Amino acid sequence: MAAVDPTVLEMPTDPAGGLMPYYRHLLDWTAAEVAGLSDAQLDLAEPDGPHEWRWWSIRRLVSHNAWTALVFPHRRCAGLLWPDGVVPEPVVWDEIRLGPGARFDRMLDPVKFPDPASCLEMTAVGLGWLEQVVREQSIEALRGTIESVRGTHFWAYVIDVLPRGAGPDAERPGYLRYSLEGSLWMVFYELAAHVRTIQRMKALQEIGRAHV
């Protein structure tokens, strides 16, 4: 069982404690930020604008975080979560998978999940799976689970936020090597970054940030 301290929001530089993220923060933060927003406030976006953080609306950001919370454990942790091969289906996996064949661009079906409340329900499911992995696996198991994945210049840059657990794959040019420990911290950072973008979209509309 890996250790969790809800007050720790960054991957510790010292690996001795073996601390992992408290994923429930992400659900609480997102729910607080979207509470009371109107449809107009949720849907404001500048998809052709010069600033990338303005391209997606708050509604889409919430949906994307739900997508990420579901897709990551399904792709990276299925063998640990469902060793019997019986995988839950809160969504149609073929519709939201990454790459060719996906019906939606890194978001949930907007007909089935049209509002933040329905997306937050799916976010809770995915975060529950991440919590289960951390709760059931030792830190040694998380560090010993290594995967080589095709990298991009963006991800090669982004993983610099991790003090360990991720880096270029010396044996496969263009690929990155992740420990599951590093990946689990990276997905926490990614989701938190989108919560921050929600705050920026609110500031753009002169809506106050939630006190979280």
N, CA and C of each residue as an Amber inpcrd file, in Angstrom:
protein
   636
   0.8470000  -1.1940000   0.0000000   0.0000000   0.0000000   0.0000000
   0.8800000   1.2400000   0.0000000   0.7040000   2.0760000  -1.0200000
   1.4620000   3.3150000  -1.0840000   0.8910000   4.3210000  -0.0860000
   1.7240000   5.2620000   0.3150000   1.3070000   6.2490000   1.3090000
   0.6870000   7.4640000   0.6290000  -0.3120000   8.0500000   1.2990000
  -0.9810000   9.2540000   0.8030000  -1.0410000  10.2770000   1.9220000
  -0.6740000  11.5120000   1.6080000  -0.8090000  12.6350000   2.5350000
  -1.5600000  13.7330000   1.7980000  -2.8190000  14.0210000   2.1800000
  -3.6210000  15.0110000   1.4430000  -3.0120000  16.4020000   1.3830000
  -2.0380000  16.7010000   2.2360000  -1.4290000  18.0330000   2.2220000
  -0.3060000  18.1370000   1.2000000   0.1460000  17.0050000   0.6510000
   1.2520000  16.9940000  -0.3040000   0.6850000  17.0850000  -1.7140000
   1.0150000  18.1640000  -2.4230000   0.4450000  18.3990000  -3.7500000
   1.4740000  18.2640000  -4.8670000   2.7180000  17.9350000  -4.5200000
   3.7500000  17.7280000  -5.5190000   4.4950000  16.4390000  -5.2110000
   4.9890000  15.8000000  -6.2460000   5.7780000  14.5850000  -6.0690000
   7.0190000  14.9290000  -5.2540000   7.1910000  14.3370000  -4.0730000
   8.3350000  14.7050000  -3.2250000   9.6680000  14.4010000  -3.9070000
  10.6060000  15.3130000  -3.7550000  11.9400000  15.0820000  -4.2960000
  12.5960000  13.8900000  -3.6240000  12.3720000  13.7440000  -2.3310000
  12.9140000  12.6180000  -1.5740000  11.9770000  11.4280000  -1.7440000
  12.4400000  10.3340000  -2.3210000  11.5580000   9.1940000  -2.5490000
  11.2860000   8.3480000  -1.3070000  11.9420000   8.6710000  -0.2010000
  11.8750000   7.7910000   0.9620000  10.4480000   7.5770000   1.4620000
   9.6230000   8.6360000   1.4390000   8.2770000   8.4950000   1.9830000
   7.3210000   7.7330000   1.0860000   7.6160000   7.6810000  -0.2020000
   6.7520000   6.9650000  -1.1290000   5.3560000   7.5410000  -1.2410000
   5.2380000   8.8690000  -1.1140000   3.9140000   9.4860000  -1.1020000
   3.3120000   9.5660000  -2.4980000   1.9960000   9.3650000  -2.5510000
   1.2360000   9.4320000  -3.7910000   0.1300000  10.4700000  -3.6670000
  -0.4360000  10.9260000  -4.7970000  -1.4240000  12.0100000  -4.7440000
  -2.7200000  11.6100000  -4.0500000  -3.3870000  12.6110000  -3.5130000
  -4.7420000  12.4560000  -2.9790000  -5.6810000  12.9430000  -4.0750000
  -6.1830000  12.0150000  -4.8780000  -6.9320000  12.3780000  -6.0870000
  -8.2670000  13.0450000  -5.7980000  -8.8210000  12.8130000  -4.6220000
 -10.1380000  13.3730000  -4.3180000 -10.1220000  14.9040000  -4.3430000
  -8.9410000  15.5020000  -4.1230000  -8.8380000  16.9610000  -4.2290000
  -9.3800000  17.4450000  -5.5740000  -9.0640000  16.7250000  -6.6290000
  -9.4110000  17.1650000  -7.9780000 -10.9090000  17.2630000  -8.1750000
 -11.6380000  16.3270000  -7.6030000 -13.0890000  16.3560000  -7.7070000
 -13.6460000  17.5460000  -6.9350000 -13.1370000  17.7500000  -5.7290000
 -13.6110000  18.8620000  -4.8950000 -13.2840000  20.2090000  -5.5390000
 -12.0730000  20.3410000  -6.0690000 -11.6710000  21.5970000  -6.6950000
 -12.5580000  21.9120000  -7.8960000 -12.7670000  20.9150000  -8.7480000
 -13.5530000  21.1480000  -9.9630000 -14.9900000  21.4950000  -9.6190000
 -15.5830000  20.7290000  -8.7100000 -16.9740000  20.9860000  -8.3270000
 -17.1340000  22.3970000  -7.7770000 -16.1710000  22.8390000  -6.9780000
 -16.2450000  24.1800000  -6.3990000 -16.1440000  25.2540000  -7.4840000
 -15.2910000  25.0350000  -8.4860000 -15.0880000  26.0490000  -9.5230000
 -16.2860000  26.1860000 -10.4560000 -17.0210000  25.1040000 -10.7090000
 -18.1160000  25.1740000 -11.6880000 -19.4710000  25.4280000 -11.0440000
 -19.5200000  25.4080000  -9.7310000 -20.8000000  25.5910000  -9.0450000
 -21.4190000  26.9350000  -9.4100000 -22.6880000  26.9060000  -9.8230000
 -23.4280000  28.1340000 -10.0840000 -23.1610000  28.8100000 -11.4090000
 -22.3090000  28.2380000 -12.2670000 -22.0270000  28.8770000 -13.5480000
 -23.1990000  28.6990000 -14.5120000 -23.4550000  29.7250000 -15.2980000
 -24.5150000  29.6680000 -16.3010000 -24.0220000  28.9290000 -17.5390000
 -24.9550000  28.5730000 -18.4390000 -24.5570000  27.9320000 -19.6890000
 -23.6300000  28.8300000 -20.4910000 -23.9070000  30.1130000 -20.5170000
 -23.0580000  31.0410000 -21.2590000 -21.6410000  31.0720000 -20.6910000
 -21.5290000  31.0370000 -19.3770000 -20.2110000  31.0480000 -18.7420000
 -19.4830000  29.7270000 -18.9810000 -20.2190000  28.6340000 -18.9680000
 -19.6180000  27.3220000 -19.2060000 -19.1380000  27.1650000 -20.6470000
 -19.7900000  27.8380000 -21.5810000 -19.5420000  27.5850000 -22.9990000
 -18.6410000  28.6080000 -23.6790000 -18.2260000  29.6570000 -22.9830000
 -17.3380000  30.6350000 -23.6030000 -16.0240000  29.9800000 -24.0200000
 -15.6170000  30.1850000 -25.2670000 -14.3440000  29.6530000 -25.7640000
 -13.9030000  30.4790000 -26.9560000 -12.6100000  30.4110000 -27.2580000
 -12.0430000  31.0820000 -28.4220000 -11.2180000  30.0570000 -29.1980000
 -11.8970000  29.1140000 -29.8920000 -11.1720000  28.0170000 -30.5420000
 -10.1840000  28.4530000 -31.6070000 -10.3420000  29.6460000 -32.1390000
  -9.4140000  30.1420000 -33.1510000  -8.5180000  31.2580000 -32.6060000
  -8.5440000  31.4390000 -31.3070000  -7.7770000  32.5150000 -30.7040000
  -6.2950000  32.2030000 -30.5960000  -5.4820000  33.2030000 -30.2780000
  -4.0270000  33.0200000 -30.2200000  -3.5370000  32.3330000 -28.9440000
  -4.3970000  32.2520000 -27.9210000  -3.9820000  31.6840000 -26.6390000
  -4.6020000  30.3060000 -26.4610000  -3.7480000  29.2910000 -26.3830000
  -4.2390000  27.9140000 -26.3590000  -5.1560000  27.6500000 -25.1780000
  -4.9020000  28.2720000 -24.0520000  -5.7160000  27.9790000 -22.8700000
  -7.1510000  28.4630000 -23.0330000  -7.4160000  29.3090000 -24.0310000
  -8.7770000  29.7810000 -24.2790000  -9.5270000  28.9290000 -25.3090000
  -8.8840000  27.9290000 -25.8610000  -9.5040000  27.1860000 -26.9510000
 -10.6980000  26.3560000 -26.4900000 -10.6290000  25.8190000 -25.2770000
 -11.6990000  24.9620000 -24.7840000 -12.5160000  25.6970000 -23.7270000
 -13.8100000  25.5030000 -23.7880000 -14.7100000  26.0840000 -22.7930000
 -14.5640000  25.3580000 -21.4630000 -15.1040000  25.9440000 -20.4150000
 -15.1140000  25.2920000 -19.1060000 -15.8650000  23.9690000 -19.1850000
 -16.9850000  23.9570000 -19.8950000 -17.7540000  22.7110000 -20.0230000
 -16.8830000  21.6050000 -20.6350000 -16.1370000  21.9820000 -21.6740000
 -15.3040000  20.9840000 -22.3290000 -14.1310000  20.5660000 -21.4490000
 -13.5820000  21.4920000 -20.6990000 -12.4870000  21.1530000 -19.7840000
 -12.9340000  20.1460000 -18.7340000 -14.1390000  20.3390000 -18.2020000
 -14.6630000  19.3960000 -17.2120000 -14.8540000  18.0300000 -17.8510000
 -15.3710000  18.0000000 -19.0660000 -15.5580000  16.7430000 -19.7780000
 -14.2100000  16.0780000 -20.0680000 -13.2280000  16.8850000 -20.4550000
 -11.9030000  16.3340000 -20.7390000 -11.2790000  15.7210000 -19.4880000
 -11.4360000  16.3710000 -18.3480000 -10.8840000  15.7960000 -17.1220000
 -11.5770000  14.4880000 -16.7700000 -12.8790000  14.4010000 -17.0090000
 -13.5790000  13.1350000 -16.7880000 -13.0320000  12.0650000 -17.7250000
 -12.8290000  12.4260000 -18.9820000 -12.2500000  11.5100000 -19.9800000
 -10.8930000  11.0080000 -19.5110000 -10.0370000  11.9320000 -19.0860000
  -8.6910000  11.5530000 -18.6550000  -8.7360000  10.6530000 -17.4290000
  -9.5880000  10.9990000 -16.4660000  -9.6800000  10.2070000 -15.2390000
 -10.1260000   8.7800000 -15.5220000 -10.9300000   8.5830000 -16.5610000
 -11.3720000   7.2360000 -16.9380000 -10.3560000   6.5140000 -17.8170000
  -9.8630000   7.2180000 -18.8320000  -9.0080000   6.5730000 -19.8280000
  -7.6620000   6.1540000 -19.2400000  -7.0760000   6.9950000 -18.3900000
  -5.7400000   6.6680000 -17.8720000  -5.7250000   5.3360000 -17.1120000
  -6.5590000   5.1480000 -16.0790000  -6.4930000   3.8580000 -15.3800000
  -6.9160000   2.6900000 -16.2560000  -7.8420000   2.9350000 -17.1980000
  -8.2660000   1.8610000 -18.1010000  -7.1160000   1.4020000 -18.9860000
  -6.2900000   2.3440000 -19.4410000  -5.1800000   1.9950000 -20.3290000
  -3.9430000   1.5320000 -19.5790000  -3.6370000   2.1770000 -18.4680000
  -2.3590000   1.9340000 -17.8110000  -2.4340000   0.9930000 -16.6160000
  -3.6150000   0.8230000 -16.0300000  -3.7070000   0.0800000 -14.7720000
  -4.6970000  -1.0770000 -14.8180000  -5.1850000  -1.4350000 -16.0040000
  -6.2300000  -2.4500000 -16.0960000  -5.8010000  -3.7790000 -15.4670000
  -4.5450000  -4.1750000 -15.6960000  -4.0820000  -5.4470000 -15.1590000
  -4.0500000  -5.4860000 -13.6390000  -3.8280000  -4.3240000 -13.0180000
  -3.8190000  -4.2400000 -11.5570000  -5.2300000  -4.1120000 -11.0000000
  -6.0830000  -3.3700000 -11.7020000  -7.4340000  -3.1280000 -11.2080000
  -8.3500000  -4.3210000 -11.4340000  -8.2320000  -4.9490000 -12.5930000
  -9.1630000  -6.0220000 -12.9610000  -8.3810000  -7.2240000 -13.4800000
  -7.6400000  -7.8900000 -12.5880000  -6.8060000  -9.0200000 -13.0270000
  -7.6150000 -10.1810000 -13.6000000  -8.9080000 -10.2320000 -13.2810000
  -9.7480000 -11.2940000 -13.8360000 -10.2490000 -10.9620000 -15.2340000
  -9.9060000  -9.7690000 -15.7230000 -10.2960000  -9.3740000 -17.0630000
 -11.7060000  -8.8380000 -17.1920000 -12.4370000  -8.7550000 -16.0860000
 -13.8020000  -8.2260000 -16.1130000 -13.7190000  -6.7180000 -15.8720000
 -13.7780000  -5.9510000 -16.9340000 -13.5700000  -4.5080000 -16.8670000
 -14.9160000  -3.7870000 -16.7870000 -15.1100000  -2.9020000 -15.8220000
 -16.3560000  -2.1340000 -15.7440000 -16.5510000  -1.2850000 -17.0020000
 -17.7820000  -0.9460000 -17.3000000 -18.0890000  -0.1460000 -18.4910000
 -19.0110000   1.0240000 -18.1410000 -18.4920000   1.9980000 -17.3980000
 -19.3050000   3.1920000 -17.1290000 -19.5150000   4.0430000 -18.3740000
 -18.6480000   3.8260000 -19.3880000 -18.7530000   4.4920000 -20.6800000
 -18.4770000   3.4530000 -21.7630000 -18.7550000   3.8020000 -22.9950000
 -18.4180000   2.9320000 -24.1200000 -16.9590000   3.1890000 -24.4820000
 -16.0930000   2.2500000 -24.1490000 -14.6610000   2.4890000 -24.2770000
 -14.2470000   2.7830000 -25.7080000 -14.8520000   2.1330000 -26.6900000
 -14.4700000   2.3740000 -28.0760000 -14.7920000   3.7960000 -28.5270000
 -15.7180000   4.4490000 -27.8440000 -16.0750000   5.8110000 -28.2160000
 -15.0770000   6.8330000 -27.6930000 -14.4300000   6.5320000 -26.5820000
 -13.5760000   7.5470000 -25.9610000 -12.1020000   7.1800000 -25.9610000
 -11.7550000   6.1050000 -26.6630000 -10.3460000   5.7290000 -26.7020000
  -9.5380000   6.7990000 -27.4140000  -8.2420000   6.7780000 -27.1930000
  -7.3520000   7.7590000 -27.8030000  -6.9440000   7.2820000 -29.1900000
  -7.0030000   8.1750000 -30.1650000  -6.5250000   7.8370000 -31.4960000
  -7.6310000   7.4630000 -32.4610000  -7.2730000   6.8190000 -33.5830000
  -8.2620000   6.4750000 -34.6100000  -9.4060000   5.6390000 -34.0440000
 -10.5960000   5.9450000 -34.4690000 -11.7590000   5.1950000 -34.0170000
 -12.5130000   5.8690000 -32.8920000 -11.8930000   6.8470000 -32.2500000
 -12.5750000   7.5510000 -31.1670000 -13.6560000   8.4690000 -31.7530000
 -14.8230000   8.4620000 -31.1550000 -15.9160000   9.3030000 -31.6550000
 -15.7980000  10.7460000 -31.1810000 -15.0890000  10.9400000 -30.0810000
 -15.0260000  12.2780000 -29.4960000 -13.5710000  12.6480000 -29.2320000
 -13.2740000  13.9270000 -29.3690000 -11.9080000  14.4010000 -29.2120000
 -11.5730000  14.6260000 -27.7440000 -11.0960000  13.5990000 -27.0870000
 -10.6200000  13.6610000 -25.6920000 -11.6750000  14.2280000 -24.7530000
 -12.8810000  13.8430000 -24.9680000 -13.9800000  14.2470000 -24.0930000
 -15.0420000  13.1570000 -24.1170000 -15.9890000  13.2450000 -23.1970000
 -17.0780000  12.2790000 -23.1470000 -18.1580000  12.6510000 -24.1600000
 -19.0140000  11.7040000 -24.4400000 -20.1470000  11.9200000 -25.3290000
 -20.9780000  13.0780000 -24.7800000 -21.0430000  14.2190000 -25.4940000
 -21.7570000  15.3790000 -24.9540000 -23.2630000  15.1870000 -24.8670000
 -23.8040000  14.1810000 -25.5400000 -25.2310000  13.8950000 -25.4140000
 -25.5040000  13.1390000 -24.1170000 -24.6660000  12.1610000 -23.8230000
 -24.8380000  11.3780000 -22.5960000 -24.3630000  12.1360000 -21.3540000
 -23.3660000  12.9930000 -21.5410000 -22.7740000  13.7170000 -20.4130000
 -22.7390000  15.2090000 -20.7700000 -23.8970000  15.8660000 -20.7320000
 -23.9910000  17.2270000 -21.2660000 -23.5630000  18.3340000 -20.3240000
 -23.4740000  18.0440000 -19.0260000 -23.2510000  19.1080000 -18.0610000
 -22.1600000  18.7170000 -17.0750000 -21.6520000  19.6810000 -16.3230000
 -20.6020000  19.3630000 -15.3650000 -20.9950000  18.2820000 -14.3610000
 -22.2420000  18.2830000 -13.9110000 -22.6490000  17.2950000 -12.9060000
 -22.4690000  15.8760000 -13.4230000 -22.9180000  15.6140000 -14.6530000
 -22.8000000  14.2610000 -15.2060000 -21.3360000  13.9100000 -15.4640000
 -20.5370000  14.8900000 -15.8820000 -19.1100000  14.6330000 -16.0830000
 -18.3920000  14.3920000 -14.7560000 -18.7850000  15.1200000 -13.7390000
 -18.1540000  14.9250000 -12.4260000 -18.4510000  13.5340000 -11.8630000
 -19.6120000  12.9870000 -12.1870000 -19.9100000  11.6170000 -11.7600000
 -18.9000000  10.6390000 -12.3640000 -18.5640000  10.8360000 -13.6380000
 -17.5810000   9.9730000 -14.2870000 -16.1690000  10.2650000 -13.7800000
 -15.8970000  11.5280000 -13.4700000 -14.6060000  11.8670000 -12.8760000
 -14.4210000  11.1180000 -11.5640000 -15.4690000  11.0620000 -10.7680000
 -15.4010000  10.3600000  -9.4840000 -15.1050000   8.8730000  -9.6860000
 -15.6960000   8.2810000 -10.7240000 -15.4290000   6.8670000 -11.0150000
 -13.9480000   6.6700000 -11.3360000 -13.4310000   7.4920000 -12.2480000
 -12.0310000   7.3520000 -12.6340000 -11.0620000   7.6230000 -11.5000000
 -11.3380000   8.6580000 -10.7160000 -10.4700000   8.9530000  -9.5690000
 -10.5310000   7.8280000  -8.5470000 -11.6810000   7.1990000  -8.4250000
 -11.7930000   6.0500000  -7.5290000 -10.8810000   4.9130000  -7.9600000
 -10.7560000   4.7090000  -9.2650000  -9.8430000   3.6750000  -9.7490000
  -8.3940000   4.0480000  -9.4560000  -8.0410000   5.3120000  -9.6500000
  -6.6820000   5.7410000  -9.3330000  -6.3920000   5.5520000  -7.8450000
  -7.3540000   5.8940000  -7.0220000  -7.1960000   5.6990000  -5.5810000
  -7.0290000   4.2210000  -5.2470000  -7.7690000   3.3820000  -5.9490000
  -7.6790000   1.9370000  -5.6950000  -6.2860000   1.4150000  -6.0070000
  -5.7110000   1.8670000  -7.1100000  -4.3600000   1.4330000  -7.4590000
  -3.3830000   1.8360000  -6.3650000  -3.4590000   3.0800000  -5.9340000
  -2.5410000   3.5630000  -4.9010000  -2.7690000   2.8320000  -3.5760000
  -4.0290000   2.5660000  -3.2820000  -4.3680000   1.9120000  -2.0170000
  -3.9190000   0.4480000  -1.9830000  -4.0100000  -0.2300000  -3.1130000
  -3.7760000  -1.6780000  -3.1380000  -2.3430000  -2.0590000  -3.5040000
  -1.5970000  -1.1480000  -4.1360000  -0.2530000  -1.4890000  -4.5880000
   0.8010000  -0.8420000  -3.6990000   1.8860000  -1.5360000  -3.5150000
   2.9980000  -0.9630000  -2.7590000   3.7420000   0.0360000  -3.6400000
   4.4670000   0.9360000  -3.0040000   5.2480000   1.9060000  -3.7650000
   6.3160000   1.1800000  -4.5840000   6.8170000   0.0580000  -4.0740000
   7.8080000  -0.7170000  -4.8350000   7.1990000  -1.2710000  -6.1180000
   5.9340000  -1.7110000  -6.0270000   5.2670000  -2.2240000  -7.2260000
   5.0330000  -1.1110000  -8.2400000   4.6530000   0.0670000  -7.7610000
   4.4200000   1.1880000  -8.6630000   5.7120000   1.6210000  -9.3450000
   6.8050000   1.6000000  -8.6060000   8.0860000   1.9950000  -9.1960000
   8.6370000   0.9180000 -10.1160000   8.2570000  -0.3020000  -9.8630000
   8.7660000  -1.4060000 -10.6680000   7.9600000  -1.6760000 -11.9260000
   6.8250000  -1.0210000 -12.0640000   5.9990000  -1.1750000 -13.2650000
   6.4180000  -0.1060000 -14.2660000   7.1340000  -0.5220000 -15.3060000
   7.7380000   0.4050000 -16.2680000   7.0980000   0.2050000 -17.6330000
   6.8370000   1.3030000 -18.3120000   6.2820000   1.2340000 -19.6560000
   7.0120000   2.2230000 -20.5510000   7.2490000   1.8050000 -21.7870000
   7.8390000   2.6770000 -22.7890000   6.7320000   3.1230000 -23.7350000
   6.5520000   4.4380000 -23.8370000   5.4510000   4.9810000 -24.6450000
   6.0000000   5.9760000 -25.6570000   5.3320000   6.0610000 -26.7910000
   5.7630000   7.0170000 -27.8050000   5.6580000   8.4330000 -27.2470000
   6.7060000   9.1980000 -27.3710000   6.7310000  10.5310000 -26.7980000
   6.5470000  11.6150000 -27.8550000   6.3100000  12.8090000 -27.3780000
   6.2510000  13.9870000 -28.2360000   7.1600000  15.0330000 -27.6070000
   7.4780000  16.0690000 -28.3690000   8.3070000  17.1450000 -27.8080000
   7.5960000  17.7700000 -26.6090000   6.2630000  17.8600000 -26.6960000
   5.4990000  18.4390000 -25.5870000   5.6750000  17.6210000 -24.3200000
   5.4770000  16.2930000 -24.4320000   5.5750000  15.4650000 -23.2250000
   7.0110000  15.3500000 -22.7360000   7.9580000  15.3680000 -23.6530000
   9.3630000  15.3440000 -23.2230000   9.6910000  16.5610000 -22.3810000
   9.0310000  17.6780000 -22.6850000   9.2050000  18.8930000 -21.8930000
   8.4150000  18.8270000 -20.5930000   7.1740000  18.3830000 -20.6760000
   6.2830000  18.4070000 -19.5190000   6.7750000  17.5070000 -18.3960000
   7.3290000  16.3490000 -18.7350000   7.7230000  15.4220000 -17.6690000
   8.8680000  15.9430000 -16.8290000   9.4410000  17.0760000 -17.2170000
  10.4840000  17.6690000 -16.3790000   9.9490000  18.0940000 -15.0160000
   8.6140000  18.1820000 -14.8640000   8.0690000  18.5250000 -13.5540000
   8.2550000  17.3860000 -12.5690000   8.5410000  16.1830000 -13.0580000
   8.7250000  15.0380000 -12.1730000  10.1870000  14.9120000 -11.7740000
  10.4550000  14.7770000 -10.4850000  11.8430000  14.6250000 -10.0570000
  12.4320000  13.2570000 -10.3880000  11.5890000  12.2860000 -10.6950000
  12.0560000  10.9360000 -11.0300000  10.8830000  10.1830000 -11.6550000
  11.1840000   9.0150000 -12.2000000  10.1210000   8.1330000 -12.6770000
   9.7480000   8.3050000 -14.1280000  10.3880000   9.2510000 -14.8440000
  10.0840000   9.4320000 -16.2580000  11.2740000  10.0650000 -16.9540000
  11.4880000   9.6680000 -18.1930000  12.5780000  10.2350000 -18.9660000
  12.6640000   9.5750000 -20.3220000  13.5850000  10.0050000 -21.1810000
  13.7360000   9.4020000 -22.5070000  14.1080000   7.9240000 -22.4000000
  13.6100000   7.1460000 -23.3250000  13.9620000   5.7260000 -23.3990000
  15.2230000   5.6040000 -24.2430000  16.3250000   5.2950000 -23.6000000
  17.6160000   5.2470000 -24.2880000  17.6480000   4.1770000 -25.3770000
  16.8000000   3.1630000 -25.2540000  16.7960000   2.0570000 -26.2110000
  15.8220000   2.2620000 -27.3610000  14.9390000   3.2840000 -27.2420000
  13.9290000   3.5060000 -28.2800000  13.8250000   5.0000000 -28.5680000
  14.5310000   5.4920000 -29.5570000  14.4580000   6.9220000 -29.8810000
  13.0180000   7.3490000 -30.1400000  12.6590000   8.4970000 -29.5600000
  11.2930000   8.9950000 -29.7250000  10.3210000   8.4540000 -28.7100000
  10.7970000   7.6480000 -27.7760000   9.9340000   7.0740000 -26.7480000
  10.3590000   7.5780000 -25.3640000   9.4110000   7.5230000 -24.4380000
   9.6630000   7.8770000 -23.0420000   9.4240000   6.6670000 -22.1660000
  10.1990000   6.5760000 -21.0910000  10.0090000   5.4980000 -20.1120000
   9.3840000   6.0890000 -18.8520000   8.2760000   5.5050000 -18.4390000
   7.5580000   5.9310000 -17.2490000   7.4870000   4.7870000 -16.2590000
   7.7290000   5.0770000 -14.9920000   7.2670000   4.1480000 -13.9690000
   5.8000000   4.4710000 -13.7060000   5.0760000   3.5150000 -13.1640000
   3.6760000   3.7900000 -12.8620000   3.5720000   4.8590000 -11.7770000
   4.5390000   4.8990000 -10.8700000   4.5630000   5.9800000  -9.8700000
   4.6050000   7.3380000 -10.5700000   5.5190000   7.4950000 -11.5230000
   5.6280000   8.7530000 -12.2400000   4.3710000   9.0800000 -13.0280000
   3.7850000   8.0590000 -13.6700000   2.5670000   8.2770000 -14.4510000
   1.4080000   8.7170000 -13.5800000   1.2970000   8.1170000 -12.4060000
   0.1920000   8.4480000 -11.5050000   0.3210000   9.8760000 -10.9680000
   1.5450000  10.3290000 -10.7750000   1.7390000  11.7280000 -10.4050000
   1.4780000  12.6340000 -11.5970000   1.8890000  12.1980000 -12.7930000
   1.7210000  13.0390000 -13.9750000   0.2590000  13.2700000 -14.2890000
  -0.5790000  12.2560000 -14.1280000  -2.0050000  12.4430000 -14.4150000
  -2.6400000  13.3670000 -13.3800000  -2.1590000  13.3350000 -12.1500000
  -2.6340000  14.2860000 -11.1350000  -2.3080000  15.7170000 -11.5720000
  -1.0760000  15.9240000 -12.0360000  -0.6790000  17.2560000 -12.5000000
  -1.5090000  17.7010000 -13.7010000  -1.7560000  16.7850000 -14.6440000
  -2.5120000  17.1450000 -15.8360000  -3.9250000  17.5990000 -15.4650000
  -4.5900000  16.8330000 -14.6140000  -5.9410000  17.1970000 -14.2050000
  -5.9520000  18.5110000 -13.4400000  -4.9720000  18.7010000 -12.5680000
  -4.8950000  19.9440000 -11.8120000  -4.6480000  21.1350000 -12.7340000
  -3.8500000  20.9280000 -13.7830000  -3.5850000  22.0120000 -14.7350000
  -4.8720000  22.4560000 -15.4200000  -5.7570000  21.5130000 -15.7150000
  -7.0220000  21.8830000 -16.3510000  -7.9650000  22.5880000 -15.3690000
  -7.8810000  22.2340000 -14.1050000  -8.6460000  22.9890000 -13.1020000
  -8.1430000  24.4390000 -13.0750000  -6.8380000  24.6040000 -13.1730000
  -6.2780000  25.9600000 -13.2210000  -6.7690000  26.7040000 -14.4630000
  -6.8960000  26.0140000 -15.5930000  -7.4060000  26.6610000 -16.7970000
  -8.8610000  27.0770000 -16.6100000  -9.6360000  26.2710000 -15.9080000
 -11.0100000  26.6660000 -15.5800000 -10.9900000  27.9780000 -14.8070000
 -10.0780000  28.1050000 -13.8590000  -9.9640000  29.3480000 -13.1070000
  -9.6090000  30.5140000 -14.0300000  -8.7350000  30.2790000 -14.9900000
  -8.3470000  31.3450000 -15.9220000  -9.5220000  31.7440000 -16.8130000
 -10.3150000  30.7590000 -17.2370000 -11.4850000  31.0710000 -18.0520000
 -12.5150000  31.8580000 -17.2360000 -12.6070000  31.5750000 -15.9600000
 -13.4970000  32.3540000 -15.1000000 -12.9720000  33.7800000 -14.9310000
 -11.6710000  33.9190000 -14.7420000 -11.0910000  35.2570000 -14.6010000
 -11.3040000  36.0740000 -15.8680000 -11.2240000  35.4190000 -17.0220000
 -11.4640000  36.0990000 -18.2930000 -12.8640000  36.6980000 -18.3350000
 -13.8030000  36.0160000 -17.6680000 -15.1870000  36.4760000 -17.6310000
 -15.4950000  37.2860000 -16.3680000 -14.4260000  37.5690000 -15.6170000
 -14.5560000  38.3200000 -14.3750000 -15.4630000  37.6120000 -13.3760000
 -15.2890000  36.3050000 -13.2980000 -15.9840000  35.4860000 -12.3050000
 -14.9560000  35.1090000 -11.2490000 -15.3000000  35.2630000  -9.9910000
 -14.3430000  34.9640000  -8.9360000 -14.0070000  33.4970000  -8.8340000
 -12.7920000  33.2260000  -8.3660000 -12.3650000  31.8540000  -8.1140000
 -13.0300000  31.3200000  -6.8640000 -13.2200000  30.0040000  -6.8280000
 -13.7310000  29.3620000  -5.6270000 -12.6450000  29.3540000  -4.5570000
 -13.0570000  29.3610000  -3.3260000 -12.1020000  29.3080000  -2.2160000
 -11.8540000  27.8400000  -1.8620000 -10.8540000  27.2450000  -2.5210000
 -10.5010000  25.8410000  -2.2660000  -9.0310000  25.7580000  -1.9530000
